[in-house]
Amino acid sequence: MRVLAILLLVAAAVYASPRSATRTQPVTGQITSLTDKDARSKARVHPAFANAGRVAGVEIWRIQDFEPVPVAASDFGKFYKGDSYIVLKTTADKRNNLSWNIHYWIGSESTQDESGAAAILTVGLDDKFNGAAVQHREVLGQESQLFKGYFPSALTYLPGGHASGFNHVVTNAGAEKRLIQIKGKRNVRTRQVDPLFSSMNKGDCFILDVGNDIYVYQGDAAKRVEKLKAVSVANQIRDQDHNGRGRVEIIDQFSSDVDVQKFFTALGSGTKDLVPEESAGGDDQAFERNEEATVTLSEVSDSTGKAKVTALAKPLRQEQLKPQESYILDTVSGSVYVWTGKQSTEREKNEAMTKAQALLSAKNYPSWVHVVKIPQGTEPAVFKQYFATWRDGGMSHTRLV
């Protein structure tokens, strides 16, 4: 009996050994560096994110030594120039279905470690929502209108950072201005341009999106098709980007001098009399050809076992976006968008975001150019405008955009 008991104990040990060897150990501990191979996993299960995104509202974390430290509600809207932050906006619809926007904000004096940690933690936080969140990269002084909207009393920039914060406060009273040019003869095109008076001319239409106001400036020599396109795009921006709360105002030859000047005041400079002539905007058909040539859509797929980036043919159409893949839309003069299909893999999503971020420095884009991650089904108007046709869910016909 003693021998039998010993044999049973040995057998039990042999049986238990392979099971314990393959058991997945829980990921714990702090992120130690940007090269920490478990950084993303640690971010996903970080205690600071334990209850994140469960109810509608804004949540903010300040990055300190690779750690996300919650910011008190009383300090919302205050950002240290030497730090990086993560801002989570959770929205609930009438049925209490939740959606998320995650912004990682980079101060002008933030270190590479802090900004890199913010990016890693953002991806980990998105993993908690199974990749359903929309990710945004924000830079001090060039924040998106969506981001600024979370702070009605405006943003406040504080000198210093985690290691040396000062009490002196400088209020940023400015607001991001987005100026979109509408131009063309047959295939009317839209593109984002520098929000400056010098970007305008009398032959085109322009949409100025600032605050809750959406101005449609119709140049004296603008074509009817350009005017119709401009109003259509402005209405889409109001309904989708502003959740129907924006106000569209048409500025044309029938507008009063007061209304016209209100547009230029919102733009920051200029008057109607000083708007450059139609010739300053160049030839419409040449513009159409150039826009079609420069805007690119690339597919990121690992279906072959290795992540591969493939440029797609034009004109761009909605059906090119497959749910199984991720995509990079480089608008050249506007934002860089990363569209992720509902069935795309984590490897594809990560590769797309990495390559999109690399475009900013590789092409030396201006600081107002953002990288925006867009999960399938959450496409804003400014994204859809680059496609020849688009059909939203529930639509019985294809809407030209």
Short mmCIF file of C-alpha atoms in Angstrom, two decimals, residues 2 12 30 34 81 85 100 118 132 164-165 172-173 193 197 209-210 213 250 272 279 287 327 345 358 364 368 389:
data_model
loop_
_atom_site.label_atom_id
_atom_site.label_comp_id
_atom_site.label_asym_id
_atom_site.label_seq_id
_atom_site.Cartn_x
_atom_site.Cartn_y
_atom_site.Cartn_z
CA ARG A 2 2.86 2.35 0.77
CA ALA A 12 -0.22 13.37 -9.72
CA GLN A 30 4.33 49.25 -13.62
CA LEU A 34 9.00 52.63 -23.74
CA LYS A 81 3.21 72.36 -20.71
CA TYR A 85 -2.23 63.59 -20.48
CA TRP A 100 -15.71 56.54 -26.28
CA ALA A 118 0.65 58.49 -23.08
CA ALA A 132 -14.23 50.49 -30.10
CA SER A 164 8.53 71.39 -11.41
CA GLY A 165 5.02 72.79 -11.55
CA ASN A 172 -5.33 80.01 -23.90
CA ALA A 173 -8.19 82.07 -25.24
CA VAL A 193 -6.25 74.44 -45.81
CA PHE A 197 -7.08 84.81 -44.88
CA ASP A 209 -15.60 75.69 -38.50
CA VAL A 210 -14.87 77.44 -35.21
CA ASP A 213 -20.33 78.31 -35.64
CA ILE A 250 -24.24 81.36 -45.23
CA LYS A 272 -14.36 91.07 -48.31
CA SER A 279 -7.03 83.55 -60.42
CA PHE A 287 -7.06 71.33 -58.68
CA TYR A 327 -6.73 51.53 -43.55
CA THR A 345 -6.83 42.20 -36.04
CA ALA A 358 5.27 58.21 -38.86
CA ASN A 364 6.90 67.30 -42.30
CA TRP A 368 -2.42 71.27 -36.90
CA THR A 389 -19.93 57.81 -52.75
#
